[in-house]
Coordinates of C-alpha atoms and ligand atoms in Angstrom, one line a residue:
X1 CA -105.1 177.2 -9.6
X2 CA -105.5 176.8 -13.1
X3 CA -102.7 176.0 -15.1
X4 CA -101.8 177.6 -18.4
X5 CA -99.5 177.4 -21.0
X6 CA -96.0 179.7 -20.2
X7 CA -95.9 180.9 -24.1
X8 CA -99.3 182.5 -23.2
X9 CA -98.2 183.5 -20.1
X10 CA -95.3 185.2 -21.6
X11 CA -98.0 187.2 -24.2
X12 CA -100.0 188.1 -21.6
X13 CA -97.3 189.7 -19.7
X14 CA -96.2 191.6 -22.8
X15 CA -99.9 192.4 -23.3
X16 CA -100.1 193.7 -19.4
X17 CA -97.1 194.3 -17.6
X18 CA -97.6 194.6 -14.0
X19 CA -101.1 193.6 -14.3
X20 CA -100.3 190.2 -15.1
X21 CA -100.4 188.6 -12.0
X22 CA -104.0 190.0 -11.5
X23 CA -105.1 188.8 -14.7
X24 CA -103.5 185.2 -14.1
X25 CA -105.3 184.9 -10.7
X26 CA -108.9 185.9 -12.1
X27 CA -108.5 182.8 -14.6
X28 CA -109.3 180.9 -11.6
X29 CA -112.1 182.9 -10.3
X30 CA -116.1 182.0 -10.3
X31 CA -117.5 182.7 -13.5
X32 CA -120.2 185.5 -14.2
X33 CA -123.8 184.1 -15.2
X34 CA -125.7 187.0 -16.7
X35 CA -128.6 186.8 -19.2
X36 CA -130.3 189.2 -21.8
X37 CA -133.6 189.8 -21.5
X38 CA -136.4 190.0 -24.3
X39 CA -138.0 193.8 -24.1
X40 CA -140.6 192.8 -26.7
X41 CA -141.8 189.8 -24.4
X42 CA -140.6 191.3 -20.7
X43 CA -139.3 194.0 -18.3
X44 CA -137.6 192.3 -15.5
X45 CA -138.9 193.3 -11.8
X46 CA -136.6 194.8 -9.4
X47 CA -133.4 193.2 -10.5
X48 CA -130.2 194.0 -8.3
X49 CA -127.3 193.8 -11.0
X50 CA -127.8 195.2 -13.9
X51 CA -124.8 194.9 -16.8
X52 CA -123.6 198.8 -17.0
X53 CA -123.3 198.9 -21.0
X54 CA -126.5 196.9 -22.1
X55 CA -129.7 197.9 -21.0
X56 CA -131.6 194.7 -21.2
X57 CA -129.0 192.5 -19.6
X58 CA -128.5 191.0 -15.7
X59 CA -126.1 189.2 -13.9
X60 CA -127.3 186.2 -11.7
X61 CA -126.2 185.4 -8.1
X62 CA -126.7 181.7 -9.0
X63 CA -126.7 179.8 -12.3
X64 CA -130.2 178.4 -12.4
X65 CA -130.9 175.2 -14.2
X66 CA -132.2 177.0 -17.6
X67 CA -133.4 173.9 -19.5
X68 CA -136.3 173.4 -16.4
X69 CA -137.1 177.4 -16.8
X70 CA -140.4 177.3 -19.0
X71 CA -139.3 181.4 -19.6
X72 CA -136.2 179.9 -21.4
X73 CA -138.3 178.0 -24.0
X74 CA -140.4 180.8 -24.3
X75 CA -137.4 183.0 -25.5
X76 CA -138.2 185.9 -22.7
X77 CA -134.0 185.9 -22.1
X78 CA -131.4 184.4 -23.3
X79 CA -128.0 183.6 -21.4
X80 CA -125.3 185.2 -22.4
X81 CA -121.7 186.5 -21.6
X82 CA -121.6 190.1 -20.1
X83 CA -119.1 191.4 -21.9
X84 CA -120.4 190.5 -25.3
X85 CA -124.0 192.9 -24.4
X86 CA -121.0 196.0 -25.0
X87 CA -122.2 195.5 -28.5
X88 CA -125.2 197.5 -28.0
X89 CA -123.0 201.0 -27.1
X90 CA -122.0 200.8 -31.1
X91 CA -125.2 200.8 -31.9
X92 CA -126.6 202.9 -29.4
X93 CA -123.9 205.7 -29.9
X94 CA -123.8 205.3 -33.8
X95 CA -125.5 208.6 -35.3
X96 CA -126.8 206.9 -38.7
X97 CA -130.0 204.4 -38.1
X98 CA -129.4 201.4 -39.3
X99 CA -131.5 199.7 -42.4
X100 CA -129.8 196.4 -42.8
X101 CA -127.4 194.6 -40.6
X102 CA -125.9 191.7 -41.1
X103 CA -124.6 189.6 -38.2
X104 CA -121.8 187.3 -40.1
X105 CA -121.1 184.9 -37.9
X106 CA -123.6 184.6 -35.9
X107 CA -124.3 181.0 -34.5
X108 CA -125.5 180.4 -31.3
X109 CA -127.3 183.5 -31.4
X110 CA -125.7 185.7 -28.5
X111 CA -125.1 188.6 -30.8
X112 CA -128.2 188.4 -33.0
X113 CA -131.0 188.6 -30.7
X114 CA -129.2 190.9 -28.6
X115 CA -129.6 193.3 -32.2
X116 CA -133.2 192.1 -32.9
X117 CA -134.0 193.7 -29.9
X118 CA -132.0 197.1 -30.3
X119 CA -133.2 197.6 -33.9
X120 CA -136.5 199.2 -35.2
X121 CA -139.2 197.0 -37.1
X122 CA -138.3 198.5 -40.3
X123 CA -134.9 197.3 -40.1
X124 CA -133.5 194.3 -41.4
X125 CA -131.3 191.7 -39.7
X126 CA -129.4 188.9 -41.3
X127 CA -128.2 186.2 -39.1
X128 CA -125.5 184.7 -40.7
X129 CA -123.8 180.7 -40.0
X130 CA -121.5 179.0 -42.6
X131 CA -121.7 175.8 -40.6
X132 CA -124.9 173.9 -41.1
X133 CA -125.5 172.6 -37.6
X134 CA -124.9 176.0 -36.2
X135 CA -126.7 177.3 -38.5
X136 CA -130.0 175.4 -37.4
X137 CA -129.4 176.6 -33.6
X138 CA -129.1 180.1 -34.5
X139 CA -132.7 179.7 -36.3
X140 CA -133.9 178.0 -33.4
X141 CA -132.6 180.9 -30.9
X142 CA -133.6 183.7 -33.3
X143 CA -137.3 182.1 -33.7
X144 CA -137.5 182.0 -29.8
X145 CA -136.9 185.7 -29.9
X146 CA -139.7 185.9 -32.0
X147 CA -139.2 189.2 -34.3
X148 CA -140.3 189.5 -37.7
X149 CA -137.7 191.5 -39.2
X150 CA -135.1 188.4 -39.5
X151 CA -133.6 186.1 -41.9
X152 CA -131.0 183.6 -41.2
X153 CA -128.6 182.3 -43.6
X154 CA -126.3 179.3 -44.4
X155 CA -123.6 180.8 -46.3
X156 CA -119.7 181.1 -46.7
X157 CA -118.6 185.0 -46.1
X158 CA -117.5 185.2 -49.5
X159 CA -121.1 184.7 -51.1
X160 CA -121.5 187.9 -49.4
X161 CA -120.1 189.4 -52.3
X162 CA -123.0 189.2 -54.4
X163 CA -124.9 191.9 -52.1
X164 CA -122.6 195.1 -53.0
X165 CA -123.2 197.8 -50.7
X166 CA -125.9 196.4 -49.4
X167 CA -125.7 196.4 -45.7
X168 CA -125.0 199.7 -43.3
X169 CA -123.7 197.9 -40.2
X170 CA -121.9 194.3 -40.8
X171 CA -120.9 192.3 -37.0
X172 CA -118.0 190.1 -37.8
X173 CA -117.7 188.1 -34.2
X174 CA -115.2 186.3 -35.3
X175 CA -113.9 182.4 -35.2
X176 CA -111.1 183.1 -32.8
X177 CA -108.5 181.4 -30.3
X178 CA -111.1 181.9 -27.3
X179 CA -108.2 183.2 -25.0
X180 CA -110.9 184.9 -22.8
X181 CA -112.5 181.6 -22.5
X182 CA -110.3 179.6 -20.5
X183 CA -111.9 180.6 -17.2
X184 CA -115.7 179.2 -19.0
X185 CA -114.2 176.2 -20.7
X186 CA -110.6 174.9 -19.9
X187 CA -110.7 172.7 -23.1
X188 CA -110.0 175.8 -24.7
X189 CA -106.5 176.0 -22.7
X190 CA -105.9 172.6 -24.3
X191 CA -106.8 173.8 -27.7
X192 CA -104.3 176.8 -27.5
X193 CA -100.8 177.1 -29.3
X194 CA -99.3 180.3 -31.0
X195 CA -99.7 178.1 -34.2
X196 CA -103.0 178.1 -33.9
X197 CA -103.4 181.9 -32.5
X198 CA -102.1 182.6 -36.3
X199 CA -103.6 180.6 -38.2
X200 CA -106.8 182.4 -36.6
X201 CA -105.5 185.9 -37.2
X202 CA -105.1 184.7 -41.3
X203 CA -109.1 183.3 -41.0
X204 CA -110.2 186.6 -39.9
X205 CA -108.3 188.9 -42.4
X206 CA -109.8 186.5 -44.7
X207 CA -113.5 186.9 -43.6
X208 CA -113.1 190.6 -43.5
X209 CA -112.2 191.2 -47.0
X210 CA -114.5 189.0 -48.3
X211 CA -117.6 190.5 -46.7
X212 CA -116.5 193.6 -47.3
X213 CA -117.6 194.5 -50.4
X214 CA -121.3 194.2 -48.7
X215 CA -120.9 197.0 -46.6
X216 CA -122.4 200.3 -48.1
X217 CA -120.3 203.2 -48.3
X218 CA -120.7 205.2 -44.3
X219 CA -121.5 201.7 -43.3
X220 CA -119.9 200.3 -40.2
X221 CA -118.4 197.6 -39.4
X222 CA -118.0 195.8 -35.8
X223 CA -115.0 193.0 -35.4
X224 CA -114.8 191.0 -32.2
X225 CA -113.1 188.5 -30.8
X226 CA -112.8 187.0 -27.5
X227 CA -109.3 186.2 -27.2
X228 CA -106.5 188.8 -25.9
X229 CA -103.6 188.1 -27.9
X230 CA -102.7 191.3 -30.8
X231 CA -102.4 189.3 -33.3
X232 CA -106.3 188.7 -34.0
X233 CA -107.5 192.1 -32.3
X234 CA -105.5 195.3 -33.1
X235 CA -103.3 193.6 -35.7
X236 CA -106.2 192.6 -38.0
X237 CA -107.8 196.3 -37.0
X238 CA -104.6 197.9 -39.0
X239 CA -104.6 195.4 -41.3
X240 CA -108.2 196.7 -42.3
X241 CA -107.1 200.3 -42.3
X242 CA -104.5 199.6 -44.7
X243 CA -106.8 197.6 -46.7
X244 CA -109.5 200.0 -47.7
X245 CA -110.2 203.5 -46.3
X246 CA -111.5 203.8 -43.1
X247 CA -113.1 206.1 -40.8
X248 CA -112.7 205.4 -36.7
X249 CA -115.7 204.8 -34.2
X250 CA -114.8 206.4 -31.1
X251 CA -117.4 205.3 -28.0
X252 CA -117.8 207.3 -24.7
X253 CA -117.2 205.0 -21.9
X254 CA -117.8 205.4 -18.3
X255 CA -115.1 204.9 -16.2
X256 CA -116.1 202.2 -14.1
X257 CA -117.0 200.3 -16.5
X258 CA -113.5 198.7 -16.6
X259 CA -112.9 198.7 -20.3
X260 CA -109.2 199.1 -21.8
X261 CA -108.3 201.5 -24.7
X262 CA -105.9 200.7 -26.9
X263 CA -105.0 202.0 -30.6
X264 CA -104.9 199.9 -33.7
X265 CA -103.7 203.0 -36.4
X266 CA -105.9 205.5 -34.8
X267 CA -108.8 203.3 -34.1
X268 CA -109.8 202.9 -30.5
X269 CA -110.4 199.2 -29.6
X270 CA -112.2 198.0 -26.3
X271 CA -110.9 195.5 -24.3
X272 CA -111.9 193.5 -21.2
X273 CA -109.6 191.7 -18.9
X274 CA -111.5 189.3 -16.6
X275 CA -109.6 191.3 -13.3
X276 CA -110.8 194.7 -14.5
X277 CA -114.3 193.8 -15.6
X278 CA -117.5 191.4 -14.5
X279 CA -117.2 189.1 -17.3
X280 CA -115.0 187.2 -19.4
X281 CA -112.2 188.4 -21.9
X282 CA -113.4 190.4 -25.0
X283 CA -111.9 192.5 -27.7
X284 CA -113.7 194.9 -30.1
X285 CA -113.4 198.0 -32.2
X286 CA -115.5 199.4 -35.3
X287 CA -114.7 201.2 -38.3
X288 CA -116.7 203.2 -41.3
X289 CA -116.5 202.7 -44.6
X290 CA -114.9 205.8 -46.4
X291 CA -114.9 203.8 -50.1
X292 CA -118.0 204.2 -52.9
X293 CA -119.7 201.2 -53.2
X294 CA -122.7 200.6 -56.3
X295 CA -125.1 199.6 -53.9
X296 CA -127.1 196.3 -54.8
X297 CA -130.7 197.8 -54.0
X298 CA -130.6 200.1 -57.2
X299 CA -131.0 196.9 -59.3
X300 CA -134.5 195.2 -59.5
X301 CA -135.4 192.2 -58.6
X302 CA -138.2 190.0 -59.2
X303 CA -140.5 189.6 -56.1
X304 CA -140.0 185.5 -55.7
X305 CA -142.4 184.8 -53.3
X306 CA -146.1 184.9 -53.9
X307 CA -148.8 186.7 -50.9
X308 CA -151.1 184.3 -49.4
X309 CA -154.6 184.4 -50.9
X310 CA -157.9 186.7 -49.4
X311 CA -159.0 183.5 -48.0
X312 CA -155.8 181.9 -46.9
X313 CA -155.0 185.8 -45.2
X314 CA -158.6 185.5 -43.7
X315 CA -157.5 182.7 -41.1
X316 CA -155.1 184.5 -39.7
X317 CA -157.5 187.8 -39.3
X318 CA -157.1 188.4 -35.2
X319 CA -154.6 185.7 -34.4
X320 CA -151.6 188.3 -35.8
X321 CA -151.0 191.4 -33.8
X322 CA -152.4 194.3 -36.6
X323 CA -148.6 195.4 -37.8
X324 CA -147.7 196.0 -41.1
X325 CA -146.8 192.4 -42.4
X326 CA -147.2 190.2 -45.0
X327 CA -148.7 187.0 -45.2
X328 CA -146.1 185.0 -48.0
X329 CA -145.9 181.6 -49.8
X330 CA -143.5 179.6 -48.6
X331 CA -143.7 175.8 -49.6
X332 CA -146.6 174.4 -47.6
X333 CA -146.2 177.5 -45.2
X334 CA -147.6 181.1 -44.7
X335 CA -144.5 183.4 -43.7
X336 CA -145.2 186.4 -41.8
X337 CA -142.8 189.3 -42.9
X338 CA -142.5 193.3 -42.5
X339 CA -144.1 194.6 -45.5
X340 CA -142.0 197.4 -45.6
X341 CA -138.9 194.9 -45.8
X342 CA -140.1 192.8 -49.0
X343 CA -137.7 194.0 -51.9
X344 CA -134.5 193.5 -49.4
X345 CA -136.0 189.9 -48.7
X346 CA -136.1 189.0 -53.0
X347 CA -132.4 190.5 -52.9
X348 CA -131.3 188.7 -50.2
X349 CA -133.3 185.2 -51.3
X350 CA -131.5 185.8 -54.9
X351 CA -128.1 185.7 -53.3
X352 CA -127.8 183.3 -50.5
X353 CA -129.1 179.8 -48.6
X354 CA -132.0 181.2 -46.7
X355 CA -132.5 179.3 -43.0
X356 CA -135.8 181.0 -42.1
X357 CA -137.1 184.3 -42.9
X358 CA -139.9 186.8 -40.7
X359 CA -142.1 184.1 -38.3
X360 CA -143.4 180.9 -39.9
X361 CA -147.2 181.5 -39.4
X362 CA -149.0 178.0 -40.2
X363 CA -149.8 176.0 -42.3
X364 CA -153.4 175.5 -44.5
X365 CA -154.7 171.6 -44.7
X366 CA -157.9 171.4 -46.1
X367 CA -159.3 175.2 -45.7
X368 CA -157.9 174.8 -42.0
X369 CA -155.2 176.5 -40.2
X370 CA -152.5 174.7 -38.5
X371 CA -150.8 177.6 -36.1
X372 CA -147.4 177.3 -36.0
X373 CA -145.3 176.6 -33.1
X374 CA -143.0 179.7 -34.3
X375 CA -145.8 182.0 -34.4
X376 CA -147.0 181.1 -31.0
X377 CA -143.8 182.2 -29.1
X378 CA -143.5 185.2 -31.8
X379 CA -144.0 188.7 -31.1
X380 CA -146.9 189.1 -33.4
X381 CA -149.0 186.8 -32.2
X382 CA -152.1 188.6 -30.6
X383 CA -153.0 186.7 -27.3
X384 CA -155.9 188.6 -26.1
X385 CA -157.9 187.1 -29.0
X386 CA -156.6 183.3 -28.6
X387 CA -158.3 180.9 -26.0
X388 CA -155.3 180.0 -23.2
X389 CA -154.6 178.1 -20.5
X390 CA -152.3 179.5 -18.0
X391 CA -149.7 176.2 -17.0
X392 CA -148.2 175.8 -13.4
X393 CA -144.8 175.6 -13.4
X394 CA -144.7 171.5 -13.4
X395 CA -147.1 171.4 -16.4
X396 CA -144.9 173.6 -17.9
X397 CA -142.3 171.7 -18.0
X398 CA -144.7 168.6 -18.5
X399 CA -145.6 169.9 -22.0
X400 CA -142.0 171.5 -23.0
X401 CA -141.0 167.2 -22.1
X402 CA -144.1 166.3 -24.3
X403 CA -145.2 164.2 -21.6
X404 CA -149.0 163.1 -21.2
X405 CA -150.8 165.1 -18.7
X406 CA -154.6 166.0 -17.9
X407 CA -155.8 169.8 -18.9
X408 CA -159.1 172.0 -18.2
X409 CA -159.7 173.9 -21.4
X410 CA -162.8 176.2 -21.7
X411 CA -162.3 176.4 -25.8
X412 CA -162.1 173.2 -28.3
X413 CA -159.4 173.6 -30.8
X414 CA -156.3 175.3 -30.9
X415 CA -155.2 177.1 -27.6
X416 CA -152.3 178.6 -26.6
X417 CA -150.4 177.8 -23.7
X418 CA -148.7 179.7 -21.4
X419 CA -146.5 180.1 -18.1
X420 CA -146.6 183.7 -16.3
X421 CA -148.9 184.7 -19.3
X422 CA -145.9 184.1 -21.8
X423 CA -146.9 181.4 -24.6
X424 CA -145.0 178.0 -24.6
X425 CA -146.3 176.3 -27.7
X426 CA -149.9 175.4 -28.7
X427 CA -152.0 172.3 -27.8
X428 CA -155.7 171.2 -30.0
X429 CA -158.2 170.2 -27.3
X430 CA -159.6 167.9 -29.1
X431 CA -162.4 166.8 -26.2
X432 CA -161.2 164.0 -23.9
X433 CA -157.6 164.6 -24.2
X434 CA -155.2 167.2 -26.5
X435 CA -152.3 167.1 -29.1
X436 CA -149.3 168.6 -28.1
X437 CA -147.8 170.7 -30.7
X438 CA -144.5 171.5 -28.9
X439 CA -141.6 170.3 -31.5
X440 CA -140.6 167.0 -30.7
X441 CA -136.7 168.4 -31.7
X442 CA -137.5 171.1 -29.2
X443 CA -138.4 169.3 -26.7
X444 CA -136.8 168.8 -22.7
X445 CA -134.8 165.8 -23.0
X446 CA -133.2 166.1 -19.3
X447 CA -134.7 163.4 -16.5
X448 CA -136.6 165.6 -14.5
X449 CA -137.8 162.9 -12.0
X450 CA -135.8 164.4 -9.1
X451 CA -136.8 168.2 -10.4
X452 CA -141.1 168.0 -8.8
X453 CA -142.6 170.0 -6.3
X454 CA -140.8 172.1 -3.9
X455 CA -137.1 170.9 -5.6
X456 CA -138.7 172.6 -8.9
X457 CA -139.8 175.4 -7.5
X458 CA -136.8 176.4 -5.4
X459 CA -135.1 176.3 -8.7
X460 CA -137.2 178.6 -10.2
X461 CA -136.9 180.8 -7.6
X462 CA -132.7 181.3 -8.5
X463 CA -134.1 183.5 -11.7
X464 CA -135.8 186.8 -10.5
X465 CA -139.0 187.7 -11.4
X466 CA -139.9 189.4 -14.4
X467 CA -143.5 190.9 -15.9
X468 CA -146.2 188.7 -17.9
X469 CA -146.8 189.4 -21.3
X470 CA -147.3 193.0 -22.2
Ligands
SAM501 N1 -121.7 185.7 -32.6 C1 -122.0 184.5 -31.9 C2 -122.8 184.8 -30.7 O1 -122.8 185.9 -30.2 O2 -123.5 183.9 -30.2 C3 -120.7 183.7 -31.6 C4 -119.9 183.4 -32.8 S1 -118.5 182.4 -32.6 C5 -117.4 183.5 -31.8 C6 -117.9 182.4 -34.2 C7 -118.7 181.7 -35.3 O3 -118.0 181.7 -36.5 C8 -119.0 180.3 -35.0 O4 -120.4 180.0 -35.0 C9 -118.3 179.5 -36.1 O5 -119.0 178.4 -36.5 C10 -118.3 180.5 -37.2 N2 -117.2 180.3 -38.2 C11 -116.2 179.3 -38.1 N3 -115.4 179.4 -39.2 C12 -115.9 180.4 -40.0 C13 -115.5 181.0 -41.3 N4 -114.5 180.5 -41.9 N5 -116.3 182.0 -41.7 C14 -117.3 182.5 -41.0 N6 -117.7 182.0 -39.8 C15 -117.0 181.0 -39.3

């Protein structure tokens, strides 16, 4: 039995009356591994437990040891928390399409590629961390996921203020107490004191207003948290409504779902209690914008970076699917990015610390292209023109360790490799041996020694199957 602090007790017992002891015992419970899967890269086969509110996402019977699952590095799913994939019913049951979102706070990723994958090519998404590091795995994640339509950013939420109106759904998952991870992580139970609960709730009221100004008028916003306590859910949720006009989001949920309604001044917020639901503890509501904002798009702004060249665009003829992108000057680097999308890129580069934007595409040495390791596990990349070798799952992992290993290739040059049909990185067969382009920062640092033959396959065999490459 886990043990937990009585003030929090007390809260909770406040929070649920005669539910309490329910609540308390889950704490102790098995955790629920789930992951997302990528629908641009996959379709999953035949998978038994599907998450009711996300259509994409799957719990586990087993956790599997990700890091030796070449589909991992190939970004075909990522592992997340069930009860974060509700997310997609606000976007799903929203009547406006989105143009531009921005996902605020945003590092590891969870929530970002879980949007890149509900929104349409011509929208934008911009992932958003104001810590550095963090900042560096959510490009990492979000480059997995391969979609062009992306730009991640290093900035404070307050530099937000110099996009007015100029996003129509802002995600503010917020820094929180992590109440609804002490089952996941017991450091967290540690970590907790009321003191600290509060000086959370001020942090959030303080992120909110200062992105606020971004979101354009009819815009909606979507605050989470996962922590249970009022004070940092339906607290802050007034505290907006008193802070600007507001419009509530109302979702239709199905009953056996599990989900919890409660009312912050006539906005409904969702909550989920480990006991009632598959997952761990989550709060979330939404809200409309009912203020006029000047809207940052009406002013012009000069186009920053230059298109690659005929010749430059030339090398990449075939190797990128035939959407409607363009090839940009970035540095040393050719950036592919939704044509469509260019203008809100300039606004966007005038304003904040860009991370990565669209898929890097290569780089041109001497008249020659050097692919990019982005572009290879992109969605753009067209793999029924590229030479490929098809890995077994040991030289999969072989190459993701950057160990040295003996290949048949049938082309010279660059080729891409791939597990199940889904592209791991490139290699250069350069005759009698090849380079391995996987990034060295990238690459499997676990000892795999014990993980060969049957031992790896049996662990393979704890993730269902899912389709090759469409
Ligand atoms: N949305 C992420 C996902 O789904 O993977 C999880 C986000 S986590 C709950 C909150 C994030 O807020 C952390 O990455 C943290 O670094 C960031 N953060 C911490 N302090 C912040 C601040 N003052 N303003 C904005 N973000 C902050």
């Amino acid at each position: 039995m886990i043990l937990l602090p009585a003030s929090f007790e007390r809260q909770m017992k406040m929070i649920l009356g005669q539910e309490c002891p329910a609540f308390i015992n889950s704490i102790s419970d098995a955790v629920h591994h789930a992951v997302r899967i990528n629908p641009k890269k996959t379709r999953p086969i035949a998978w038994p437990n599907p998450v009711p509110y996300c259509s994409t996402g799957y719990y586990l019977n087993q956790r599997p040891i990700y890091t030796l699952d070449p589909l991992f590095h190939a970004g075909v799913y990522y592992v997340q928390e069930s009860s974060s994939m509700f997310l997609e019913q606000f976007i799903l049951q929203s009547q406006k399409k989105p143009l531009r979102i921005l996902d605020l706070c945003a590092a590891p990723g969870g929530k970002s590629t879980h949007l890149s994958s509900l929104i349409s090519d011509d929208c934008l998404l911009v992932s958003n961390e104001v810590i550095r590091s963090r900042a560096g795995v959510l490009s990492e994640n979000l480059r997995k996921w391969g979609n062009p339509n992306v730009i991640t950013t290093c900035n404070d939420p307050r530099d937000f203020s110099r996009l007015p109106g100029f996003f129509d759904i802002i995600v503010v998952d917020a820094p929180c107490s992590g109440e609804g991870l002490f089952r996941r992580d017991p450091s967290a139970i540690e970590e907790w004191s009321v003191a600290n609960t509060d000086h959370c709730a001020s942090r959030q009221k303080r992120i909110l207003a200062d992105v606020w100004p971004a979101l354009a008028e009819g815009g909606m916003l979507i605050y989470s948290t996962c922590t249970f306590n009022t004070a940092e859910n339906e607290d802050n949720i007034t505290w907006l409504t008193e802070f600007s006009p507001v419009e509530a989001v109302s979702l239709e949920l199905s009953e056996d779902w599990g989900i919890v309604t409660t009312d912050a001044n006539g906005i409904p917020c969702y909550r989920f209690y480990p006991h009632r639901v598959k997952g761990e503890g989550f709060f979330t509501a939404a809200v409309r914008k009912k203020s006029a904002v000047e809207s940052v798009m009406s002013q012009k702004i000069k186009a920053t970076l230059p298109l690659a060249g005929k010749a430059e665009q030339s090398l990449f003829s075939g190797i990128i699917e035939n959407l409607p992108l363009s090839l940009l000057k970035f540095e040393d680097n050719i950036l592919a990015f939704p044509t469509i999308l260019l203008s809100a890129l300039d606004q966007v580069k005038s304003a904040l610390r860009i991370v990565h934007a669209g898929i890097k595409a290569g780089e041109i040495k001497q008249s020659s292209l050097i692919p990019a390791h982005d572009l290879a596990v992109s969605t753009i990349v067209n793999h029924s023109h590229l030479p490929s070798v098809d890995l077994s799952l040991e030289q999969s992992v072989s190459f993701l360790k950057r160990d040295d290993f003996q290949l048949d290739f049938k082309e010279k040059g660059w080729n891409l490799l791939t597990y199940q049909n889904h592209a791991l990185g490139w290699a250069k067969n350069i005759g009698n041996r090849f380079n391995n382009s996987y990034p060295k920062e990238w690459r499997i640092r676990m000892s795999t020694s014990e993980y060969t033959g049957e031992r790896l396959a049996e662990e393979a065999r704890k993730f269902p199957p899912v389709s090759p490459h469409s």
